[in-house]
mmCIF file of C-alpha atoms and ligand atoms in Angstrom:
data_model
loop_
_atom_site.group_PDB
_atom_site.id
_atom_site.type_symbol
_atom_site.label_atom_id
_atom_site.label_comp_id
_atom_site.label_asym_id
_atom_site.label_seq_id
_atom_site.Cartn_x
_atom_site.Cartn_y
_atom_site.Cartn_z
ATOM 1 C CA UNK I 1 -31.930 53.466 14.552
ATOM 2 C CA UNK I 2 -29.767 53.356 17.772
ATOM 3 C CA UNK I 3 -27.921 57.265 17.741
ATOM 4 C CA UNK I 4 -24.312 55.089 18.870
ATOM 5 C CA UNK I 5 -24.608 53.514 15.378
ATOM 6 C CA UNK I 6 -21.866 54.889 13.162
ATOM 7 C CA UNK I 7 -24.238 55.346 10.255
ATOM 8 C CA UNK I 8 -26.595 57.231 12.599
ATOM 9 C CA UNK I 9 -26.675 61.257 11.553
ATOM 10 C CA UNK I 10 -26.845 62.738 14.506
ATOM 11 C CA UNK I 11 -27.943 66.491 13.813
ATOM 12 C CA UNK I 12 -30.042 66.663 17.150
ATOM 13 C CA UNK I 13 -27.330 69.105 18.727
ATOM 14 C CA UNK I 14 -23.557 70.660 18.186
ATOM 15 C CA UNK I 15 -23.397 69.148 21.904
ATOM 16 C CA UNK I 16 -23.075 65.554 20.515
ATOM 17 C CA UNK I 17 -19.652 65.709 19.230
ATOM 18 C CA UNK I 18 -17.047 63.349 21.089
ATOM 19 C CA UNK I 19 -13.689 64.914 21.625
ATOM 20 C CA UNK I 20 -10.977 63.832 18.847
ATOM 21 C CA UNK I 21 -7.735 61.822 19.593
ATOM 22 C CA UNK I 22 -6.083 65.322 19.300
ATOM 23 C CA UNK I 23 -8.145 66.384 21.615
ATOM 24 C CA UNK I 24 -8.594 63.392 23.926
ATOM 25 C CA UNK I 25 -4.277 63.701 23.643
ATOM 26 C CA UNK I 26 -4.351 67.374 24.861
ATOM 27 C CA UNK I 27 -6.421 66.483 28.001
ATOM 28 C CA UNK I 28 -4.289 63.352 29.079
ATOM 29 C CA UNK I 29 -1.035 65.141 29.222
ATOM 30 C CA UNK I 30 -2.495 68.517 31.052
ATOM 31 C CA UNK I 31 -0.686 69.864 33.520
ATOM 32 C CA UNK I 32 -3.194 69.780 36.794
ATOM 33 C CA UNK I 33 -3.856 70.911 40.410
ATOM 34 C CA UNK I 34 -6.199 71.857 42.969
ATOM 35 C CA UNK I 35 -8.728 74.154 40.709
ATOM 36 C CA UNK I 36 -10.500 75.218 43.504
ATOM 37 C CA UNK I 37 -7.635 76.573 45.575
ATOM 38 C CA UNK I 38 -6.365 78.171 41.816
ATOM 39 C CA UNK I 39 -4.351 75.936 41.493
ATOM 40 C CA UNK I 40 -4.536 74.218 38.119
ATOM 41 C CA UNK I 41 -2.341 75.430 35.884
ATOM 42 C CA UNK I 42 -4.476 74.271 32.749
ATOM 43 C CA UNK I 43 -7.883 76.010 34.635
ATOM 44 C CA UNK I 44 -5.581 78.986 35.025
ATOM 45 C CA UNK I 45 -4.145 78.835 31.277
ATOM 46 C CA UNK I 46 -7.775 78.952 29.913
ATOM 47 C CA UNK I 47 -8.882 82.183 32.157
ATOM 48 C CA UNK I 48 -6.182 84.069 31.228
ATOM 49 C CA UNK I 49 -6.388 82.854 27.364
ATOM 50 C CA UNK I 50 -10.078 83.934 26.965
ATOM 51 C CA UNK I 51 -9.467 87.279 29.150
ATOM 52 C CA UNK I 52 -6.872 88.067 26.409
ATOM 53 C CA UNK I 53 -8.577 87.113 23.633
ATOM 54 C CA UNK I 54 -12.359 88.640 24.702
ATOM 55 C CA UNK I 55 -10.116 91.948 26.274
ATOM 56 C CA UNK I 56 -12.139 90.967 29.241
ATOM 57 C CA UNK I 57 -10.714 91.460 33.079
ATOM 58 C CA UNK I 58 -10.694 87.995 34.377
ATOM 59 C CA UNK I 59 -12.613 84.738 33.742
ATOM 60 C CA UNK I 60 -13.986 81.943 36.054
ATOM 61 C CA UNK I 61 -14.268 78.278 34.270
ATOM 62 C CA UNK I 62 -17.753 76.453 34.645
ATOM 63 C CA UNK I 63 -19.319 73.459 34.085
ATOM 64 C CA UNK I 64 -22.158 74.095 31.829
ATOM 65 C CA UNK I 65 -23.708 77.064 29.578
ATOM 66 C CA UNK I 66 -26.173 77.035 32.354
ATOM 67 C CA UNK I 67 -24.166 77.275 35.418
ATOM 68 C CA UNK I 68 -21.919 80.147 33.989
ATOM 69 C CA UNK I 69 -24.238 82.139 32.871
ATOM 70 C CA UNK I 70 -26.281 81.662 36.704
ATOM 71 C CA UNK I 71 -23.147 82.639 38.246
ATOM 72 C CA UNK I 72 -23.238 85.786 35.648
ATOM 73 C CA UNK I 73 -27.000 86.802 36.640
ATOM 74 C CA UNK I 74 -26.247 86.235 40.364
ATOM 75 C CA UNK I 75 -23.057 88.674 40.352
ATOM 76 C CA UNK I 76 -25.254 91.260 38.837
ATOM 77 C CA UNK I 77 -28.745 90.671 40.637
ATOM 78 C CA UNK I 78 -30.364 90.708 44.168
ATOM 79 C CA UNK I 79 -32.720 88.715 44.928
ATOM 80 C CA UNK I 80 -36.056 90.922 43.984
ATOM 81 C CA UNK I 81 -34.359 92.053 41.095
ATOM 82 C CA UNK I 82 -35.802 91.824 37.284
ATOM 83 C CA UNK I 83 -33.664 90.973 34.440
ATOM 84 C CA UNK I 84 -34.936 91.684 30.526
ATOM 85 C CA UNK I 85 -34.671 89.108 28.228
ATOM 86 C CA UNK I 86 -36.433 87.730 24.793
ATOM 87 C CA UNK I 87 -38.764 85.250 25.565
ATOM 88 C CA UNK I 88 -37.284 82.942 23.317
ATOM 89 C CA UNK I 89 -34.431 83.274 25.471
ATOM 90 C CA UNK I 90 -32.354 80.244 26.762
ATOM 91 C CA UNK I 91 -31.795 81.508 30.364
ATOM 92 C CA UNK I 92 -35.422 82.513 30.595
ATOM 93 C CA UNK I 93 -37.132 78.847 28.777
ATOM 94 C CA UNK I 94 -34.573 76.547 28.932
ATOM 95 C CA UNK I 95 -32.807 76.987 32.205
ATOM 96 C CA UNK I 96 -35.037 74.843 34.966
ATOM 97 C CA UNK I 97 -36.168 78.434 36.051
ATOM 98 C CA UNK I 98 -32.946 79.185 37.766
ATOM 99 C CA UNK I 99 -32.997 82.912 38.079
ATOM 100 C CA UNK I 100 -35.973 82.322 40.503
ATOM 101 C CA UNK I 101 -34.498 79.181 41.698
ATOM 102 C CA UNK I 102 -31.020 80.217 42.206
ATOM 103 C CA UNK I 103 -30.907 83.847 42.828
ATOM 104 C CA UNK I 104 -34.763 84.976 43.278
ATOM 105 C CA UNK I 105 -34.323 86.873 40.139
ATOM 106 C CA UNK I 106 -37.371 87.119 37.777
ATOM 107 C CA UNK I 107 -37.175 87.246 34.286
ATOM 108 C CA UNK I 108 -39.179 89.526 31.759
ATOM 109 C CA UNK I 109 -39.406 88.234 28.824
ATOM 110 C CA UNK I 110 -39.993 90.841 25.592
ATOM 111 C CA UNK I 111 -40.658 89.465 22.267
ATOM 112 C CA UNK I 112 -38.635 90.686 18.928
ATOM 113 C CA UNK I 113 -37.455 89.650 15.281
ATOM 114 C CA UNK I 114 -35.437 86.269 15.181
ATOM 115 C CA UNK I 115 -34.744 86.266 18.796
ATOM 116 C CA UNK I 116 -32.990 89.539 19.133
ATOM 117 C CA UNK I 117 -34.107 92.888 20.654
ATOM 118 C CA UNK I 118 -34.202 96.315 19.992
ATOM 119 C CA UNK I 119 -34.101 99.559 21.691
ATOM 120 C CA UNK I 120 -37.864 100.086 20.340
ATOM 121 C CA UNK I 121 -39.052 96.755 22.267
ATOM 122 C CA UNK I 122 -36.784 97.745 25.570
ATOM 123 C CA UNK I 123 -38.342 101.361 25.435
ATOM 124 C CA UNK I 124 -40.319 102.102 28.649
ATOM 125 C CA UNK I 125 -39.834 98.394 30.444
ATOM 126 C CA UNK I 126 -37.599 99.969 33.417
ATOM 127 C CA UNK I 127 -39.357 99.409 36.288
ATOM 128 C CA UNK I 128 -39.804 102.874 38.356
ATOM 129 C CA UNK I 129 -37.946 102.684 41.375
ATOM 130 C CA UNK I 130 -40.207 102.245 43.949
ATOM 131 C CA UNK I 131 -40.845 100.118 46.635
ATOM 132 C CA UNK I 132 -43.734 97.868 44.795
ATOM 133 C CA UNK I 133 -41.831 97.189 41.763
ATOM 134 C CA UNK I 134 -39.141 94.705 41.783
ATOM 135 C CA UNK I 135 -35.973 96.298 40.402
ATOM 136 C CA UNK I 136 -34.896 96.361 37.027
ATOM 137 C CA UNK I 137 -31.398 95.603 36.669
ATOM 138 C CA UNK I 138 -30.022 93.684 34.233
ATOM 139 C CA UNK I 139 -30.303 92.620 29.866
ATOM 140 C CA UNK I 140 -29.454 89.659 28.729
ATOM 141 C CA UNK I 141 -28.775 89.075 25.085
ATOM 142 C CA UNK I 142 -28.526 85.488 23.137
ATOM 143 C CA UNK I 143 -25.673 85.435 20.527
ATOM 144 C CA UNK I 144 -26.208 83.361 18.232
ATOM 145 C CA UNK I 145 -29.791 82.796 19.523
ATOM 146 C CA UNK I 146 -30.743 79.241 19.838
ATOM 147 C CA UNK I 147 -34.668 78.912 19.636
ATOM 148 C CA UNK I 148 -34.537 82.456 18.239
ATOM 149 C CA UNK I 149 -33.210 80.819 14.686
ATOM 150 C CA UNK I 150 -29.733 80.961 15.005
ATOM 151 C CA UNK I 151 -29.271 84.804 14.252
ATOM 152 C CA UNK I 152 -25.760 86.687 14.988
ATOM 153 C CA UNK I 153 -26.380 90.005 16.670
ATOM 154 C CA UNK I 154 -25.095 92.637 14.060
ATOM 155 C CA UNK I 155 -22.726 94.590 16.127
ATOM 156 C CA UNK I 156 -24.972 97.490 15.498
ATOM 157 C CA UNK I 157 -27.902 96.793 17.065
ATOM 158 C CA UNK I 158 -26.071 95.041 19.671
ATOM 159 C CA UNK I 159 -23.779 98.456 20.260
ATOM 160 C CA UNK I 160 -27.569 100.288 20.620
ATOM 161 C CA UNK I 161 -29.598 97.898 22.823
ATOM 162 C CA UNK I 162 -26.100 97.915 25.082
ATOM 163 C CA UNK I 163 -26.022 101.873 25.157
ATOM 164 C CA UNK I 164 -29.185 102.182 26.312
ATOM 165 C CA UNK I 165 -28.925 99.769 28.917
ATOM 166 C CA UNK I 166 -25.914 101.422 30.954
ATOM 167 C CA UNK I 167 -27.265 104.733 30.301
ATOM 168 C CA UNK I 168 -30.269 103.452 31.953
ATOM 169 C CA UNK I 169 -28.560 102.593 34.807
ATOM 170 C CA UNK I 170 -28.550 98.375 33.938
ATOM 171 C CA UNK I 171 -26.036 95.580 33.203
ATOM 172 C CA UNK I 172 -25.237 94.066 30.257
ATOM 173 C CA UNK I 173 -25.006 90.182 30.047
ATOM 174 C CA UNK I 174 -24.271 87.643 26.781
ATOM 175 C CA UNK I 175 -25.815 84.246 26.588
ATOM 176 C CA UNK I 176 -22.477 83.662 23.750
ATOM 177 C CA UNK I 177 -23.178 79.617 24.400
ATOM 178 C CA UNK I 178 -22.429 79.730 20.496
ATOM 179 C CA UNK I 179 -20.602 83.333 20.182
ATOM 180 C CA UNK I 180 -17.692 82.166 18.254
ATOM 181 C CA UNK I 181 -20.526 81.102 15.651
ATOM 182 C CA UNK I 182 -21.619 84.591 15.378
ATOM 183 C CA UNK I 183 -17.830 85.960 15.082
ATOM 184 C CA UNK I 184 -17.063 83.342 11.925
ATOM 185 C CA UNK I 185 -20.663 83.956 10.383
ATOM 186 C CA UNK I 186 -20.716 87.929 10.948
ATOM 187 C CA UNK I 187 -16.788 88.692 10.710
ATOM 188 C CA UNK I 188 -16.940 90.856 13.410
ATOM 189 C CA UNK I 189 -13.927 90.188 16.182
ATOM 190 C CA UNK I 190 -14.516 88.687 19.786
ATOM 191 C CA UNK I 191 -13.633 91.643 21.282
ATOM 192 C CA UNK I 192 -16.100 93.760 19.033
ATOM 193 C CA UNK I 193 -19.075 91.831 20.526
ATOM 194 C CA UNK I 194 -16.979 92.148 24.284
ATOM 195 C CA UNK I 195 -16.560 95.613 24.118
ATOM 196 C CA UNK I 196 -20.204 96.528 24.942
ATOM 197 C CA UNK I 197 -20.662 93.862 27.639
ATOM 198 C CA UNK I 198 -20.116 93.509 30.968
ATOM 199 C CA UNK I 199 -20.381 89.918 31.631
ATOM 200 C CA UNK I 200 -20.593 86.798 28.979
ATOM 201 C CA UNK I 201 -20.535 83.145 28.998
ATOM 202 C CA UNK I 202 -19.396 81.006 26.389
ATOM 203 C CA UNK I 203 -19.956 77.288 25.835
ATOM 204 C CA UNK I 204 -16.858 74.862 24.899
ATOM 205 C CA UNK I 205 -19.554 71.648 24.704
ATOM 206 C CA UNK I 206 -21.148 73.287 21.414
ATOM 207 C CA UNK I 207 -19.142 73.951 18.314
ATOM 208 C CA UNK I 208 -16.104 73.728 19.649
ATOM 209 C CA UNK I 209 -16.499 70.235 19.967
ATOM 210 C CA UNK I 210 -15.660 69.997 24.123
ATOM 211 C CA UNK I 211 -17.241 67.137 25.964
ATOM 212 C CA UNK I 212 -17.784 69.911 28.617
ATOM 213 C CA UNK I 213 -17.175 73.213 30.375
ATOM 214 C CA UNK I 214 -17.910 76.848 29.771
ATOM 215 C CA UNK I 215 -16.293 80.134 30.798
ATOM 216 C CA UNK I 216 -17.616 83.142 32.518
ATOM 217 C CA UNK I 217 -16.039 86.527 31.689
ATOM 218 C CA UNK I 218 -15.999 89.897 32.943
ATOM 219 C CA UNK I 219 -14.536 92.256 35.190
ATOM 220 C CA UNK I 220 -12.963 91.294 38.383
ATOM 221 C CA UNK I 221 -14.757 92.246 40.594
ATOM 222 C CA UNK I 222 -17.985 90.279 39.154
ATOM 223 C CA UNK I 223 -16.260 87.440 38.453
ATOM 224 C CA UNK I 224 -15.072 87.239 42.108
ATOM 225 C CA UNK I 225 -18.506 87.018 43.157
ATOM 226 C CA UNK I 226 -18.991 84.454 40.651
ATOM 227 C CA UNK I 227 -16.205 82.116 41.924
ATOM 228 C CA UNK I 228 -18.024 82.316 45.259
ATOM 229 C CA UNK I 229 -21.565 81.544 43.702
ATOM 230 C CA UNK I 230 -20.207 78.674 41.323
ATOM 231 C CA UNK I 231 -18.478 77.023 44.759
ATOM 232 C CA UNK I 232 -22.431 77.761 46.306
ATOM 233 C CA UNK I 233 -24.044 76.147 42.834
ATOM 234 C CA UNK I 234 -22.094 72.899 43.721
ATOM 235 C CA UNK I 235 -19.484 73.864 40.367
ATOM 236 C CA UNK I 236 -15.981 74.692 41.940
ATOM 237 C CA UNK I 237 -13.984 71.538 40.563
ATOM 238 C CA UNK I 238 -10.564 69.906 41.943
ATOM 239 C CA UNK I 239 -8.391 69.072 38.880
ATOM 240 C CA UNK I 240 -10.294 70.457 36.139
ATOM 241 C CA UNK I 241 -7.706 71.060 33.541
ATOM 242 C CA UNK I 242 -8.505 67.898 32.667
ATOM 243 C CA UNK I 243 -10.832 69.261 31.359
ATOM 244 C CA UNK I 244 -9.900 72.711 30.488
ATOM 245 C CA UNK I 245 -7.117 71.089 28.470
ATOM 246 C CA UNK I 246 -10.095 70.560 25.659
ATOM 247 C CA UNK I 247 -11.706 74.161 25.981
ATOM 248 C CA UNK I 248 -7.355 75.338 24.782
ATOM 249 C CA UNK I 249 -7.148 72.638 22.454
ATOM 250 C CA UNK I 250 -10.777 74.045 20.615
ATOM 251 C CA UNK I 251 -9.658 77.695 21.107
ATOM 252 C CA UNK I 252 -7.180 77.166 19.411
ATOM 253 C CA UNK I 253 -8.039 74.536 16.579
ATOM 254 C CA UNK I 254 -11.728 74.816 16.517
ATOM 255 C CA UNK I 255 -12.839 78.905 15.670
ATOM 256 C CA UNK I 256 -12.487 78.568 12.072
ATOM 257 C CA UNK I 257 -13.501 75.618 11.243
ATOM 258 C CA UNK I 258 -16.807 76.268 12.306
ATOM 259 C CA UNK I 259 -17.031 78.083 8.753
ATOM 260 C CA UNK I 260 -17.207 74.415 7.372
ATOM 261 C CA UNK I 261 -20.821 73.795 9.904
ATOM 262 C CA UNK I 262 -21.879 76.925 8.834
ATOM 263 C CA UNK I 263 -21.356 75.938 4.876
ATOM 264 C CA UNK I 264 -23.283 72.504 5.643
ATOM 265 C CA UNK I 265 -26.048 74.347 6.874
ATOM 266 C CA UNK I 266 -26.244 76.360 3.949
ATOM 267 C CA UNK I 267 -25.899 73.532 1.878
ATOM 268 C CA UNK I 268 -28.427 71.485 3.514
ATOM 269 C CA UNK I 269 -31.038 74.521 4.258
ATOM 270 C CA UNK I 270 -30.571 75.040 -0.206
ATOM 271 C CA UNK I 271 -31.407 70.744 -0.342
ATOM 272 C CA UNK I 272 -34.458 70.900 2.065
ATOM 273 C CA UNK I 273 -35.900 73.848 -0.081
ATOM 274 C CA UNK I 274 -36.420 71.643 -3.183
ATOM 275 C CA UNK I 275 -38.285 68.927 -1.320
ATOM 276 C CA UNK I 276 -41.963 68.908 -2.071
ATOM 277 C CA UNK I 277 -43.473 69.474 2.139
ATOM 278 C CA UNK I 278 -40.543 71.134 3.550
ATOM 279 C CA UNK I 279 -41.043 74.886 3.892
ATOM 280 C CA UNK I 280 -37.331 76.696 4.237
ATOM 281 C CA UNK I 281 -35.895 79.968 2.616
ATOM 282 C CA UNK I 282 -32.105 78.744 2.782
ATOM 283 C CA UNK I 283 -30.726 82.861 3.016
ATOM 284 C CA UNK I 284 -32.434 82.655 6.605
ATOM 285 C CA UNK I 285 -29.633 79.967 7.788
ATOM 286 C CA UNK I 286 -26.571 82.264 9.055
ATOM 287 C CA UNK I 287 -25.068 79.595 11.165
ATOM 288 C CA UNK I 288 -25.428 75.839 12.114
ATOM 289 C CA UNK I 289 -29.141 75.735 12.868
ATOM 290 C CA UNK I 290 -31.220 75.075 10.331
ATOM 291 C CA UNK I 291 -34.872 75.277 10.807
ATOM 292 C CA UNK I 292 -37.776 74.265 8.685
ATOM 293 C CA UNK I 293 -41.176 73.273 8.871
ATOM 294 C CA UNK I 294 -43.332 70.611 7.856
ATOM 295 C CA UNK I 295 -46.759 71.282 6.000
ATOM 296 C CA UNK I 296 -49.314 70.269 8.504
ATOM 297 C CA UNK I 297 -51.222 68.299 5.769
ATOM 298 C CA UNK I 298 -48.416 65.514 5.928
ATOM 299 C CA UNK I 299 -48.333 65.321 9.654
ATOM 300 C CA UNK I 300 -46.230 67.351 12.703
ATOM 301 C CA UNK I 301 -42.778 67.954 13.432
ATOM 302 C CA UNK I 302 -42.997 65.360 16.161
ATOM 303 C CA UNK I 303 -44.179 62.628 13.604
ATOM 304 C CA UNK I 304 -41.387 63.467 11.152
ATOM 305 C CA UNK I 305 -38.933 63.891 13.602
ATOM 306 C CA UNK I 306 -39.484 59.847 15.008
ATOM 307 C CA UNK I 307 -40.132 58.996 11.527
ATOM 308 C CA UNK I 308 -36.341 60.460 10.768
ATOM 309 C CA UNK I 309 -34.886 58.508 13.914
ATOM 310 C CA UNK I 310 -36.234 55.597 12.764
ATOM 311 C CA UNK I 311 -34.318 55.451 9.494
ATOM 312 C CA UNK I 312 -30.914 56.574 11.098
ATOM 313 C CA UNK I 313 -31.224 60.895 11.275
ATOM 314 C CA UNK I 314 -31.372 62.592 14.208
ATOM 315 C CA UNK I 315 -33.201 65.937 13.753
ATOM 316 C CA UNK I 316 -35.258 67.767 16.877
ATOM 317 C CA UNK I 317 -39.206 69.065 17.000
ATOM 318 C CA UNK I 318 -39.228 72.347 17.705
ATOM 319 C CA UNK I 319 -43.041 73.354 18.046
ATOM 320 C CA UNK I 320 -46.014 71.995 15.899
ATOM 321 C CA UNK I 321 -44.628 71.889 12.467
ATOM 322 C CA UNK I 322 -40.931 73.072 13.318
ATOM 323 C CA UNK I 323 -37.933 71.566 13.388
ATOM 324 C CA UNK I 324 -34.269 72.020 14.217
ATOM 325 C CA UNK I 325 -31.061 70.320 12.154
ATOM 326 C CA UNK I 326 -27.623 71.379 13.638
ATOM 327 C CA UNK I 327 -24.299 70.871 12.045
ATOM 328 C CA UNK I 328 -21.419 70.326 13.925
ATOM 329 C CA UNK I 329 -17.467 68.522 13.989
ATOM 330 C CA UNK I 330 -18.707 65.339 13.971
ATOM 331 C CA UNK I 331 -20.647 66.042 10.435
ATOM 332 C CA UNK I 332 -19.280 65.727 7.364
ATOM 333 C CA UNK I 333 -20.776 67.269 3.942
ATOM 334 C CA UNK I 334 -21.071 63.153 2.973
ATOM 335 C CA UNK I 335 -23.617 62.634 5.678
ATOM 336 C CA UNK I 336 -25.332 65.974 5.234
ATOM 337 C CA UNK I 337 -26.094 65.183 1.544
ATOM 338 C CA UNK I 338 -27.841 61.846 2.765
ATOM 339 C CA UNK I 339 -30.190 63.785 4.941
ATOM 340 C CA UNK I 340 -32.390 64.954 1.962
ATOM 341 C CA UNK I 341 -33.292 60.944 0.792
ATOM 342 C CA UNK I 342 -34.082 60.364 4.080
ATOM 343 C CA UNK I 343 -36.753 63.080 4.730
ATOM 344 C CA UNK I 344 -37.835 62.381 1.479
ATOM 345 C CA UNK I 345 -38.479 58.309 2.638
ATOM 346 C CA UNK I 346 -39.528 59.582 6.178
ATOM 347 C CA UNK I 347 -42.211 61.905 4.248
ATOM 348 C CA UNK I 348 -43.321 59.061 2.326
ATOM 349 C CA UNK I 349 -43.828 56.130 4.956
ATOM 350 C CA UNK I 350 -46.601 57.498 6.174
ATOM 351 C CA UNK I 351 -45.767 60.105 8.867
ATOM 352 C CA UNK I 352 -49.790 58.662 10.838
ATOM 353 C CA UNK I 353 -47.909 55.681 12.420
ATOM 354 C CA UNK I 354 -45.831 58.092 14.411
ATOM 355 C CA UNK I 355 -47.614 59.481 17.742
ATOM 356 C CA UNK I 356 -46.631 62.803 19.362
ATOM 357 C CA UNK I 357 -47.144 66.677 18.875
ATOM 358 C CA UNK I 358 -44.257 68.985 19.764
ATOM 359 C CA UNK I 359 -46.155 72.335 21.386
ATOM 360 C CA UNK I 360 -43.484 74.747 21.695
ATOM 361 C CA UNK I 361 -39.808 75.721 21.342
ATOM 362 C CA UNK I 362 -38.589 72.837 23.226
ATOM 363 C CA UNK I 363 -35.419 71.396 21.568
ATOM 364 C CA UNK I 364 -32.802 71.186 24.261
ATOM 365 C CA UNK I 365 -28.884 72.283 23.992
HETATM 366 C C1 LIG L 401 -26.678 75.481 25.341
HETATM 367 C C2 LIG L 401 -26.863 76.329 25.465
HETATM 368 C C3 LIG L 401 -26.581 77.245 27.104
HETATM 369 C C4 LIG L 401 -25.980 75.932 28.028
HETATM 370 O O1 LIG L 401 -26.243 75.042 27.887
HETATM 371 P P1 LIG L 401 -25.724 73.560 28.926
HETATM 372 O O2 LIG L 401 -26.472 72.453 28.456
HETATM 373 O O3 LIG L 401 -25.983 74.444 30.635
HETATM 374 O O4 LIG L 401 -24.109 73.459 28.573
HETATM 375 C C5 LIG L 401 -26.959 78.065 26.787
HETATM 376 N N1 LIG L 401 -27.484 79.649 26.226
HETATM 377 C C6 LIG L 401 -27.721 78.758 24.681
HETATM 378 C C7 LIG L 401 -28.345 79.561 24.086
HETATM 379 C C8 LIG L 401 -27.237 77.655 24.763
HETATM 380 O O5 LIG L 401 -28.078 76.583 22.912
#
């Protein structure tokens, strides 16, 4: 089915949302100026709002989450430096090799449950100060984890690894593309999350429902460097307030409602658990990302994804047997309630008519 059809249930990503009439109204009435010269009042308002909310000194608006992550990395690292990151981290695997391409940074990828790191996994991973070795410079953490399973960092664990990083001379950067999903699900505050971080990148184009936009926040000095790299990366815009207005709107209206997406995700997970041929532990669904597996004797994840697409449900394949359904603001409980029947229909449709195998965690966005 065409994903643009009204009846298509698009759970492929929370990037699929369209701006609501209220958000569009905020965009149409925004005060604008030339942001490259710091003259767009709406962008300035967004940046100072974010500083206030996060308890950070400075912030800079960016086009995408990839861009704001890469601006952050470049503020902390020099060519030849290395960062520590989970092997499923978006920065390591879904940004086109940007740390190496844009800044000459290599990613040292580490393992850990749920896409998260612990002091045990980090211990011993800082290279000695030696001309032969690259300089270990930065710890990157993702909250919530995406390919790692949609989990939020427990605050204690986050504080421990960030303290460890700082004690060992590293900086800390959070890829907080979905950090408000984490604060809503965990019940901690965004200020508590930001306290142990040097920089954080947050996306407005995911659960917050904006058409585009991200922000990097951190100390004045690092954000000043990030403004320079934003220009170099081609992301310094002019009347960007037209987009920033949507972001201001989202911060004021779309954070608390993320609980609905989490409730819908858990409801979906519980329904999926009753379907023969599907494996899922519903209590593992902490936020808006629902990961589940198809029993391999019935077919693979890509085949099920294609069969579902035919009957009007978008769910991405994340591995050989793994799929990811993502709830968001354009998906009501009524739509979610139709998904289990669609999955049963797809499983009964004879999956071997569909080709293709997904081999890795490749779902984007
Ligand atoms: C979506 C996402 C990003 C940013 O992606 P863009 O498509 O560049 O906006 C970064 N990190 C994670 C974990 C994400 O899910």
